Structures are given as C-alpha cells and as structure tokens.
Amino acid sequence: MGPLSLNTVTVKQRWDLPHCIEGCARHGIPAIAPWRDVLQAMGVAAAAKQIRDAGLSVSGLCRGGMFPAPDAAGRAAAIEDNRRAIAEAQALGAACLVMVCGGLPEGSRDLEGARAMVADGLAAILPEARAAGVTLALEPLHPMTCADRSVLTTTAQALDLCDALGAGTGVALDVYHIWWDPEIARQIARAGDRIAGFHVCDWLVPTTDTVFDRGLPGEGVIDIPGIRRMVEAAGYRGAIEAEILSHRWWQQDPDLVLTLLKERHAEAC
Amino acid sequence: MGPLSLNTVTVKQRWDLPHCIEGCARHGIPAIAPWRDVLQAMGVAAAAKQIRDAGLSVSGLCRGGMFPAPDAAGRAAAIEDNRRAIAEAQALGAACLVMVCGGLPEGSRDLEGARAMVADGLAAILPEARAAGVTLALEPLHPMTCADRSVLTTTAQALDLCDALGAGTGVALDVYHIWWDPEIARQIARAGDRIAGFHVCDWLVPTTDTVFDRGLPGEGVIDIPGIRRMVEAAGYRGAIEAEILSHRWWQQDPDLVLTLLKERHAEAC
C-alpha cells in the first residue's frame, strides 16, 4: 500500500503550511499535498526548503484548473494563473498538479461550452507543463459539483481528455468523487499508468453539505480498500492522499486528526 | 412539446390527492403522477375514478423499487410491495411505474451486491409487470443519492439493465439526475422508444440539500430545452412531468406553484 500523504486542506482552519510540514514529520507521515493558498502564504522557496529538509515527498499541488469564465479576459487570466501553478509544482517537485477544472461560467447553462473551455485551457498550458516535467492530473469531481466546481464529472471523461491531450496528462482519482460510478473498474483499468494521484476520504450518510461534509476513511460507505486495490492493479504506486473537507473535522485538534489518519490509513484504506 | 404533468410530490405538504386532481383540472394541467402514499390515503379505486372523471392522464406512478435490504426477508418484502405497486399502476392506467431502485443496505459498503439485488428484484417482478401491461421505468438517480436512494446512477447503467431484462422495461429520465452526464446525448439516443417518462425541475447554485432543494424549471442551470429536444429526437411523445422536491416550494400556495409550472412549461422546458 502506498504511503500516507496529508492534503493540507484537511487541517486548514488550524494549521498553516509550516505547521503542516512539521506535523507530518512529527507524526511520521511521509508525504504532503499543499494547497496553493497556504503555499503562497508561506512562500514557495521557503516551503520547498522546509519540505525537503523534513524529508517529505509532495504527492500533488492543489490546484490548477478553473478554466471556464464568462469572457475571454477571464479565461486568459485563468490560463496565466495555471502557468504560475505549474511553476510552483515544479519548484516543489510535486508528483502532479491536481486540476479541478471549473464549473459553468456565471449565468451560463452551456455545459458543452464550459467543457470546451476546459479542453482549450488544458491545451494552452500543456506545453509549459511538459517543459516543467509537471503532470497535469485531471480530477473528475462528483457530479454534484458540476455547476460550480467541475464540469469534468467522470473518470471516463477525464481519460478521454487525456487521450486527446497526450503526454503530460493523467488523472487524480478521489474515492469520494468516483465511488458511485458503474464504470469505475473498467475506467481505472483503462487509466493504467496515467493515475497520477489517489485521494481518500469517505461518503457519510446522510451528507449534509455538497462540499464540506466528508468523513475520514472508514466513517462512511465507500469501499476504499476495493478501489485502492483497483488503482494498484492498474499500476499505481504513489501516495494515498487524505483530503478531508469537513466543517466537523476542521473543528478538531489537528494532532488528533493526523493520529486518526494514520490509523485509518492502516485499517480503512 | 409534450403536455405538462403534475407530480404530486411537488405540492405534497398542502394538497392531498383529491386536491391535486381538482387543481390540475382547474389549471388546465392535463396529466398527473401520484405518489403511492397519497394514492393509498385516498384509495386506489376512488383515485382512478376521480382522475378519469377529471379527464387527466397518468404519466407515471411514483414509485416502485427500493430492492436492497440486509436480509432475504427484507428483500422479499420489497418484492411483494412492488407487486402491489404494479397492480396500482395498472388500476390507474399509468404510463409507467417509476422505479427508484434503492441504495446500499443499512451498514453495507457492497455496492456491487446492492446492484445485484436491484437486478434480481426487477427480474422477480417483471412477469407481473408484463402481465399487467405496466412498464417498469428505471430511473437513474443523481450519484449523490447512491448510498441511500439509488445505486442506479446513470442512464447507461439503466439501459444496460433494460437490455438484460427486455420487454416491459424502460427508463424514466429526470433532467435533475442526468444533466451533468457527459454520456447524456449518446445514451438518450440509445434509449429510443424505451423512454417511458421525462421529469423536469432545476439544479440550483448553491444546492443546500442533496434531496429537497430542487428548483422550478428556469430557476437553475440545467439546459432543460436542450435535453427535452434530445428525448423528443429519440421518439418520446409523452408528458413533461414536473417533480419539485423542495422545502422552499412546499411552503408556497399550491395554486401559485401550479400557475408557475404552467408558465415554466411553456417558457423554460
């Protein structure tokens, strides 16, 4: 089983990036996945140095994407921001840049149009990504986020984009986003060595918020070990990244959360 | 465009079935789709008579399904209940029996097992459905309902089941459940004359409840006319059934809701 990685959003309300890096080192968590807000707050060079000094690997940088916008200036600004994200991922030596591709532009019902903006945005930044050696990990998000976060909703759709874009692209698979998909086994096998990231958390019953009510692995109904075995059978050997967006867990002591994540990594992933 | 149908859940907190029937007649809404709770409260024979006397057609009966259960007794009870639902649909002359197939059994993470229970349950009741001339309309539900309402999550999966089960099965397509699906155009074309029901409501941004926060057509981001044209191109000539599960709209005067539904049927569907 791949090593545990802490996605920093999991403890975002109490720990900045220096605390996350120090916490991973202290808890024996060998990898980390920063979000760009905490990375920029710390400074990329300082973060890269502290992460390196702590002996951590970087399973991914969260996040690029968010390409659709109502006008050309907005789309160009998104592309520029993604170029900065690629540079940051390169500076960190991140295994991938996770791409949350964006929802419908404000006021739009044109889903196909938004999907074309995503494809165009990815094509625009791909040369920089290849030059930097940074894999763009397209993350299909749960269909309940289609309007406001990701018109990329299925693994099949993400792999179709990878097929079209070619080298330098892959997928980031989060069990929370894909567990319901009847195509999951076939698509994970199809993904093969294009799986650039694997994220875990759990689906709670009931789920009271479409974004911020995830559970720790084992708290919910997802067969996480079953999906983990599928990605391993496809050839994935990278980290198991815990990314828990949760108003509930954000209230808790981060040291408790990291202790539980280590337990759940061993027992529920 | 198909005629408007009122799904009774849309006004469930203020109107019982007699009021719904009378309201449809008064507002010139030519079709109705009762839920079984209000149907049973009124009595099936009395409901069938009042609906017939009012000149309404029945676009569907909601709902059969809910097959998965932790033990064999529970699964057998579900199958018996579905047989009663078939008889009720036949008594009403309903265009279909809408099948909401059920989620994971309590305490289970075995999604494939739950899906097998759905297939087994459908196969068990299909002879009665065929004998009664009642089409079982498999309704794929939004993936956010996979754990607790429907392990049937995509149109492709529903059509695969129809392929396996054969005559007497079809699909009920609700724009709310399928709008995000990259496969939608291809699967609706594949469905062809198996589209047994077409439901409308809208996806709100933000969505504050995974079940009870739907909008009236036009309030949200779904391209309803685009999807309606797809189902018409596939050959569908049935009703456009408005099914709005909404804590917000349930507070409103049902006569206002029906007035708005007629407007939205003309302008936003």
XYZ file of C-alpha atoms in Angstrom:
538
model
C 0.000 0.000 0.000
C 1.239 3.478 -0.880
C 2.440 5.841 1.845
C 0.072 8.274 3.518
C 0.065 11.884 2.371
C -1.578 14.777 4.183
C -3.519 17.136 1.976
C -3.255 20.407 3.852
C -6.921 21.316 3.396
C -7.661 18.589 5.949
C -6.434 20.816 8.793
C -6.704 24.169 7.079
C -8.519 26.037 9.803
C -5.841 25.485 12.460
C -2.519 24.855 10.743
C -0.632 26.912 8.204
C 1.853 25.190 5.895
C 4.871 25.307 8.261
C 2.745 23.619 10.931
C 1.541 21.011 8.417
C 5.078 20.165 7.351
C 6.255 19.963 10.966
C 3.174 17.899 11.888
C 3.782 15.378 9.109
C 7.406 14.972 10.154
C 6.464 14.575 13.820
C 3.699 12.025 13.077
C 5.791 10.066 10.601
C 3.583 10.931 7.640
C 5.995 10.792 4.709
C 4.199 12.945 2.140
C 2.235 16.158 1.870
C -0.011 17.873 -0.675
C -0.264 21.627 -0.153
C -2.997 23.878 -1.415
C -1.803 26.946 -3.225
C -3.254 29.413 -0.726
C -1.133 28.138 2.153
C 1.823 27.664 -0.169
C 1.692 31.267 -1.319
C 1.198 32.483 2.245
C 4.446 30.763 3.231
C 6.365 31.465 0.035
C 7.245 28.790 -2.499
C 11.023 28.748 -1.931
C 10.700 28.564 1.855
C 8.087 25.819 1.565
C 10.186 23.788 -0.838
C 13.144 24.032 1.521
C 11.229 23.099 4.694
C 9.516 20.182 2.900
C 12.859 18.943 1.583
C 14.566 19.377 4.951
C 11.755 17.421 6.617
C 12.278 14.564 4.173
C 8.729 14.712 2.828
C 7.661 13.994 -0.719
C 4.922 16.063 -2.380
C 2.095 13.918 -3.713
C 0.466 16.814 -5.510
C -0.162 20.533 -5.570
C -3.808 21.602 -5.218
C -4.912 23.028 -7.505
C -4.906 24.248 -11.047
C -7.905 24.427 -13.314
C -10.993 26.646 -13.027
C -10.811 27.470 -16.725
C -14.390 28.465 -17.652
C -15.166 32.154 -17.389
C -17.821 34.413 -18.919
C -15.371 36.308 -21.135
C -12.038 35.920 -22.908
C -10.205 38.073 -20.362
C -11.367 35.785 -17.553
C -10.283 32.705 -19.440
C -6.881 34.236 -20.215
C -6.420 35.147 -16.557
C -7.189 31.548 -15.567
C -4.590 30.274 -18.020
C -1.982 32.677 -16.646
C -2.754 31.549 -13.111
C -2.356 27.926 -14.178
C 1.092 28.756 -15.590
C 2.071 30.046 -12.142
C 0.683 26.847 -10.612
C 2.864 24.759 -12.922
C 5.930 26.714 -11.827
C 5.004 26.207 -8.186
C 4.507 22.460 -8.687
C 7.885 22.256 -10.382
C 9.552 24.167 -7.534
C 8.082 21.725 -5.021
C 8.962 18.646 -7.054
C 5.275 17.682 -6.819
C 4.194 14.357 -8.295
C 1.425 16.227 -10.114
C -0.587 19.401 -10.357
C -4.162 18.470 -9.465
C -6.613 20.040 -11.889
C -10.082 20.977 -10.643
C -11.297 22.134 -13.987
C -14.136 24.505 -13.099
C -17.905 24.696 -13.388
C -20.290 26.647 -15.569
C -19.426 30.299 -16.098
C -21.624 32.608 -14.031
C -25.087 32.804 -15.562
C -24.459 30.085 -18.153
C -26.344 26.884 -18.902
C -23.955 25.912 -21.696
C -22.359 22.763 -20.321
C -20.759 21.729 -23.601
C -19.333 25.225 -23.953
C -17.818 25.044 -20.476
C -16.326 21.668 -21.278
C -14.759 23.130 -24.418
C -13.253 25.925 -22.285
C -11.691 23.267 -20.072
C -10.203 21.400 -23.015
C -8.916 24.647 -24.513
C -7.398 25.766 -21.210
C -5.621 22.463 -20.703
C -4.256 22.547 -24.243
C -2.993 26.089 -23.667
C -0.934 25.216 -20.589
C 0.230 21.764 -21.628
C 3.456 22.976 -23.314
C 4.566 24.682 -20.068
C 3.616 21.582 -18.067
C 5.647 19.335 -20.338
C 8.618 21.684 -20.273
C 8.464 21.749 -16.474
C 8.006 17.997 -16.174
C 4.774 18.559 -14.236
C 1.941 16.086 -14.838
C -1.487 17.698 -15.120
C -3.676 15.347 -13.050
C -7.251 15.827 -14.233
C -9.527 15.201 -11.282
C -13.075 14.190 -12.096
C -15.254 15.673 -9.372
C -18.543 14.323 -8.068
C -21.449 15.250 -10.376
C -22.998 17.281 -7.554
C -20.206 19.816 -8.155
C -20.830 20.093 -11.905
C -22.442 23.546 -11.795
C -19.930 25.357 -9.638
C -16.675 23.397 -9.452
C -16.102 20.813 -12.163
C -17.813 20.101 -15.445
C -15.378 17.170 -15.525
C -17.545 14.597 -13.751
C -16.384 11.096 -14.627
C -13.183 9.112 -14.927
C -14.117 8.167 -18.486
C -14.440 11.819 -19.434
C -11.082 12.631 -17.809
C -9.397 9.796 -19.694
C -10.990 10.901 -22.959
C -9.329 14.277 -22.354
C -6.021 12.573 -21.569
C -6.342 10.591 -24.788
C -6.874 13.802 -26.727
C -4.124 15.812 -24.985
C -1.455 13.138 -24.744
C 1.832 13.185 -22.820
C 1.948 15.279 -19.667
C -1.600 14.486 -18.602
C -3.026 11.954 -16.173
C -5.847 11.618 -13.668
C -6.217 12.204 -9.951
C -8.757 9.760 -8.561
C -10.560 10.599 -5.325
C -12.738 7.799 -3.997
C -15.307 10.373 -2.856
C -15.828 11.579 -6.391
C -15.853 8.259 -8.236
C -17.131 5.514 -5.898
C -20.719 5.620 -7.272
C -19.647 5.167 -10.918
C -20.761 1.889 -12.552
C -17.789 2.301 -14.913
C -15.202 2.560 -12.162
C -13.478 -0.812 -12.556
C -13.255 -0.551 -16.325
C -12.050 3.045 -16.292
C -9.403 2.523 -13.609
C -8.032 -0.390 -15.614
C -8.094 1.827 -18.702
C -6.222 4.576 -16.845
C -3.209 2.334 -16.240
C -0.049 4.328 -15.645
C -1.913 7.596 -16.100
C -3.092 7.552 -12.478
C -1.078 10.441 -11.054
C -2.810 10.759 -7.695
C -5.121 8.801 -5.389
C -7.176 10.610 -2.760
C -9.193 9.168 0.106
C -11.976 10.297 2.415
C -15.462 8.877 2.915
C -19.109 9.423 1.983
C -21.302 9.986 5.023
C -24.969 9.026 5.286
C -26.621 11.458 5.447
C -24.432 14.000 3.683
C -25.416 17.479 4.824
C -23.265 19.621 2.536
C -22.288 19.031 -1.072
C -18.668 20.117 -0.474
C -17.700 20.256 3.198
C -19.138 17.137 4.814
C -16.641 14.413 4.057
C -15.660 11.722 6.501
C -12.377 10.132 7.489
C -11.718 6.813 5.745
C -13.901 4.219 7.475
C -16.553 6.666 8.667
C -18.754 6.201 5.636
C -19.929 3.755 2.992
C -17.167 3.763 0.374
C -15.307 0.502 -0.143
C -11.956 2.306 -0.078
C -9.778 -0.846 0.037
C -11.630 -2.191 -3.000
C -10.920 0.942 -5.027
C -7.342 1.105 -3.741
C -6.770 -2.429 -4.987
C -8.105 -1.400 -8.407
C -5.665 1.503 -8.708
C -2.808 -0.709 -7.526
C -3.767 -3.362 -10.064
C -3.613 -0.622 -12.699
C -0.024 0.020 -11.650
C -0.312 2.932 -9.222
C 2.470 3.014 -6.638
C 2.123 6.584 -5.383
C 0.836 8.034 -2.137
C -2.576 7.630 -0.568
C -3.531 11.231 -0.027
C -6.042 12.055 2.683
C -8.106 15.080 1.687
C -10.952 15.713 4.123
C -13.048 18.811 3.516
C -15.228 18.868 6.611
C -16.652 21.597 8.804
C -16.799 18.946 11.507
C -13.187 17.759 11.349
C -11.888 21.306 10.921
C -13.082 21.937 14.476
C -10.846 19.197 15.852
C -7.241 19.299 17.064
C -5.012 18.667 14.013
C -2.782 16.339 16.033
C -5.819 14.172 16.704
C -6.769 14.271 13.023
C -3.277 13.194 11.938
C -3.257 10.398 14.522
C -6.600 9.149 13.208
C -5.477 9.441 9.598
C -2.506 7.183 10.315
C -4.807 4.611 11.950
C -7.306 4.797 9.102
C -4.547 4.574 6.508
C -3.542 1.254 8.039
C -7.037 -0.092 8.715
C -9.574 1.507 6.381
C -7.682 2.226 3.163
C -43.735 19.564 -26.756
C -45.404 17.017 -24.501
C -48.198 18.063 -22.145
C -47.458 19.135 -18.585
C -47.971 16.629 -15.796
C -48.052 17.416 -12.085
C -46.104 15.047 -9.903
C -47.980 15.220 -6.631
C -44.832 15.432 -4.501
C -44.488 18.985 -5.801
C -47.308 20.175 -3.546
C -47.284 17.357 -1.035
C -47.306 19.414 2.130
C -50.572 21.222 1.353
C -52.608 19.123 -1.049
C -53.791 15.539 -0.777
C -54.563 13.602 -3.958
C -58.187 14.791 -4.394
C -56.956 18.390 -4.215
C -54.174 17.636 -6.701
C -56.617 16.133 -9.187
C -59.030 19.015 -8.780
C -56.159 21.507 -9.061
C -54.874 20.002 -12.289
C -58.359 20.118 -13.794
C -58.893 23.725 -12.692
C -55.489 24.890 -14.000
C -55.793 23.003 -17.271
C -52.896 20.665 -16.500
C -53.795 17.534 -18.460
C -51.761 14.874 -16.623
C -50.811 13.815 -13.129
C -48.296 11.495 -11.477
C -49.306 10.423 -7.969
C -47.013 9.134 -5.294
C -48.170 5.965 -3.655
C -48.571 7.460 -0.189
C -51.239 9.932 -1.310
C -52.760 7.316 -3.599
C -53.173 4.842 -0.776
C -54.500 7.542 1.540
C -57.279 8.252 -0.974
C -57.863 4.681 -2.087
C -56.875 3.369 -5.500
C -60.375 2.881 -6.912
C -61.589 6.304 -5.823
C -58.439 7.915 -7.216
C -58.748 6.122 -10.541
C -62.371 7.281 -10.836
C -61.703 10.934 -9.944
C -58.705 11.075 -12.296
C -60.749 9.552 -15.113
C -63.716 11.842 -14.427
C -61.385 14.857 -14.497
C -60.085 13.787 -17.896
C -56.481 13.516 -16.727
C -53.935 11.025 -17.953
C -51.432 9.449 -15.558
C -47.830 9.965 -16.652
C -46.482 7.634 -14.014
C -46.896 6.166 -10.563
C -44.149 7.014 -8.055
C -42.638 4.724 -7.058
C -41.586 1.121 -7.048
C -38.088 -0.129 -6.309
C -36.095 0.048 -3.064
C -34.974 -3.555 -3.520
C -31.753 -3.807 -1.487
C -32.171 -4.947 2.099
C -29.839 -6.509 4.666
C -31.606 -9.887 4.670
C -33.696 -12.140 2.470
C -36.905 -11.344 4.330
C -36.412 -7.656 3.667
C -35.757 -8.262 0.000
C -38.835 -10.494 -0.299
C -40.966 -7.832 1.384
C -39.723 -5.263 -1.110
C -40.644 -7.539 -3.997
C -44.148 -8.058 -2.592
C -44.584 -4.318 -2.199
C -43.520 -3.826 -5.808
C -46.182 -6.299 -6.909
C -48.785 -4.126 -5.175
C -47.330 -1.086 -6.912
C -47.733 -2.799 -10.292
C -51.391 -3.501 -9.525
C -51.913 0.119 -8.525
C -50.257 1.399 -11.693
C -52.468 -0.889 -13.736
C -55.601 0.319 -11.934
C -54.673 3.932 -12.720
C -53.767 3.227 -16.328
C -50.391 4.816 -15.590
C -47.943 5.230 -18.464
C -45.314 3.611 -16.271
C -44.301 2.608 -12.785
C -41.276 4.733 -11.870
C -38.591 2.622 -10.232
C -36.320 4.240 -7.652
C -34.222 1.202 -7.135
C -32.746 1.720 -3.673
C -29.376 2.404 -2.061
C -26.941 0.345 -0.047
C -28.462 -1.892 2.597
C -28.003 -0.486 6.094
C -24.416 -0.942 7.219
C -23.178 -2.210 3.854
C -20.369 -0.997 1.633
C -21.059 -3.663 -1.007
C -22.159 -1.572 -3.974
C -21.943 -4.417 -6.476
C -24.005 -6.574 -4.142
C -26.685 -3.888 -3.882
C -26.737 -3.572 -7.647
C -27.249 -7.316 -7.943
C -30.184 -7.066 -5.513
C -31.726 -4.439 -7.796
C -31.325 -6.616 -10.868
C -32.733 -9.624 -9.025
C -35.699 -7.651 -7.716
C -36.554 -6.290 -11.133
C -36.347 -9.760 -12.665
C -38.637 -11.100 -9.947
C -41.438 -8.613 -10.615
C -41.100 -8.373 -14.380
C -43.581 -11.207 -15.138
C -46.304 -9.403 -13.166
C -45.444 -6.110 -14.858
C -45.685 -7.677 -18.297
C -48.958 -9.411 -17.459
C -50.388 -6.119 -16.219
C -49.086 -4.140 -19.176
C -47.180 -1.853 -16.815
C -43.802 -0.566 -18.000
C -41.132 -0.565 -15.293
C -39.422 2.796 -15.830
C -35.957 2.545 -14.309
C -34.977 5.972 -13.069
C -31.270 6.661 -12.735
C -30.870 8.987 -9.774
C -28.161 11.555 -9.231
C -24.949 9.952 -7.919
C -25.264 11.952 -4.696
C -28.165 9.617 -3.821
C -26.173 6.420 -4.422
C -25.741 5.499 -0.757
C -29.298 5.919 0.436
C -31.683 6.026 -2.532
C -30.396 4.624 -5.789
C -27.388 2.542 -6.691
C -28.690 3.044 -10.239
C -26.816 6.251 -11.064
C -26.524 6.651 -14.826
C -28.665 6.377 -17.923
C -26.149 3.936 -19.414
C -26.486 1.664 -16.389
C -30.290 1.819 -16.583
C -30.230 0.930 -20.276
C -27.821 -1.938 -19.628
C -30.436 -3.271 -17.203
C -33.181 -2.779 -19.783
C -31.063 -4.641 -22.326
C -30.689 -7.523 -19.897
C -34.324 -7.600 -18.763
C -36.050 -7.000 -22.082
C -39.700 -6.235 -22.801
C -41.639 -4.424 -20.105
C -38.754 -2.200 -19.048
C -37.799 1.344 -19.945
C -36.265 4.417 -18.370
C -37.596 7.492 -16.615
C -35.267 10.409 -17.275
C -35.229 13.340 -14.882
C -33.110 16.267 -16.025
C -32.026 16.860 -12.426
C -30.468 13.425 -12.210
C -28.792 13.247 -15.612
C -27.888 16.759 -16.775
C -24.228 16.510 -15.662
C -23.573 13.242 -17.537
C -21.043 13.508 -20.397
C -22.799 10.480 -21.939
C -26.246 12.061 -21.969
C -26.673 12.679 -25.707
C -25.414 9.251 -26.677
C -27.455 7.436 -24.045
C -30.713 9.266 -24.775
C -30.305 8.381 -28.455
C -29.615 4.791 -27.422
C -32.738 4.743 -25.258
C -35.011 5.385 -28.222
C -38.553 4.216 -27.610
C -37.627 2.971 -24.141
C -38.031 6.441 -22.646
C -41.151 5.910 -20.544
C -41.098 9.152 -18.571
C -39.472 12.577 -18.654
C -39.221 14.651 -15.481
C -38.234 18.280 -15.064
C -37.032 20.541 -12.281
C -33.814 22.526 -11.954
C -30.402 22.473 -10.286
C -29.860 25.461 -8.013
C -26.496 27.093 -7.268
C -25.790 26.651 -4.451
C -27.683 23.451 -3.662
C -28.217 23.245 0.088
C -29.774 19.786 0.403
C -28.997 16.651 -1.563
C -32.690 15.725 -1.914
C -35.045 18.600 -1.103
C -33.596 21.693 -2.738
C -34.734 21.499 -6.345
C -35.871 24.499 -8.331
C -38.702 25.130 -10.760
C -37.656 24.844 -14.407
C -35.762 28.018 -15.265
C -34.580 28.736 -11.728
C -31.304 26.886 -12.131
C -28.549 25.950 -14.540
C -29.911 22.937 -16.425
C -30.431 23.361 -20.161
C -33.882 21.761 -19.956
C -34.975 22.595 -23.516
C -31.773 21.030 -24.828
C -32.420 17.774 -23.005
C -36.120 17.845 -23.942
C -35.154 18.112 -27.592
C -32.878 15.079 -27.172
C -35.678 12.934 -25.734
C -38.048 14.112 -28.458
C -35.469 13.298 -31.117
C -35.283 9.819 -29.580
C -39.027 9.476 -30.164
C -40.542 10.435 -26.809
C -44.030 11.886 -27.105
C -45.212 11.574 -23.505
C -45.772 14.119 -20.768
C -43.303 16.576 -19.280
C -43.683 15.778 -15.614
C -42.809 18.456 -13.077
C -41.422 16.885 -9.914
C -40.093 19.500 -7.493
C -38.863 18.219 -4.144
C -38.219 21.470 -2.299
C -38.595 22.610 1.271
C -38.839 26.108 -0.158
C -41.599 25.490 -2.691
C -43.527 23.277 -0.267
C -44.099 26.419 1.802
C -45.870 28.165 -1.073
C -49.520 28.216 -2.086
C -50.065 25.231 -4.424
C -52.194 27.349 -6.749
C -49.223 29.683 -7.197
C -46.942 26.698 -7.819
C -49.255 25.263 -10.491
C -49.550 28.675 -12.162
C -45.765 28.967 -12.261
C -45.378 25.411 -13.535
C -47.637 26.187 -16.477
C -45.592 29.286 -17.287
C -42.308 27.422 -16.955
C -43.605 24.522 -19.035
C -44.211 26.985 -21.860
C -41.070 29.083 -21.412
C -38.342 27.066 -19.698
C -38.916 23.461 -20.805
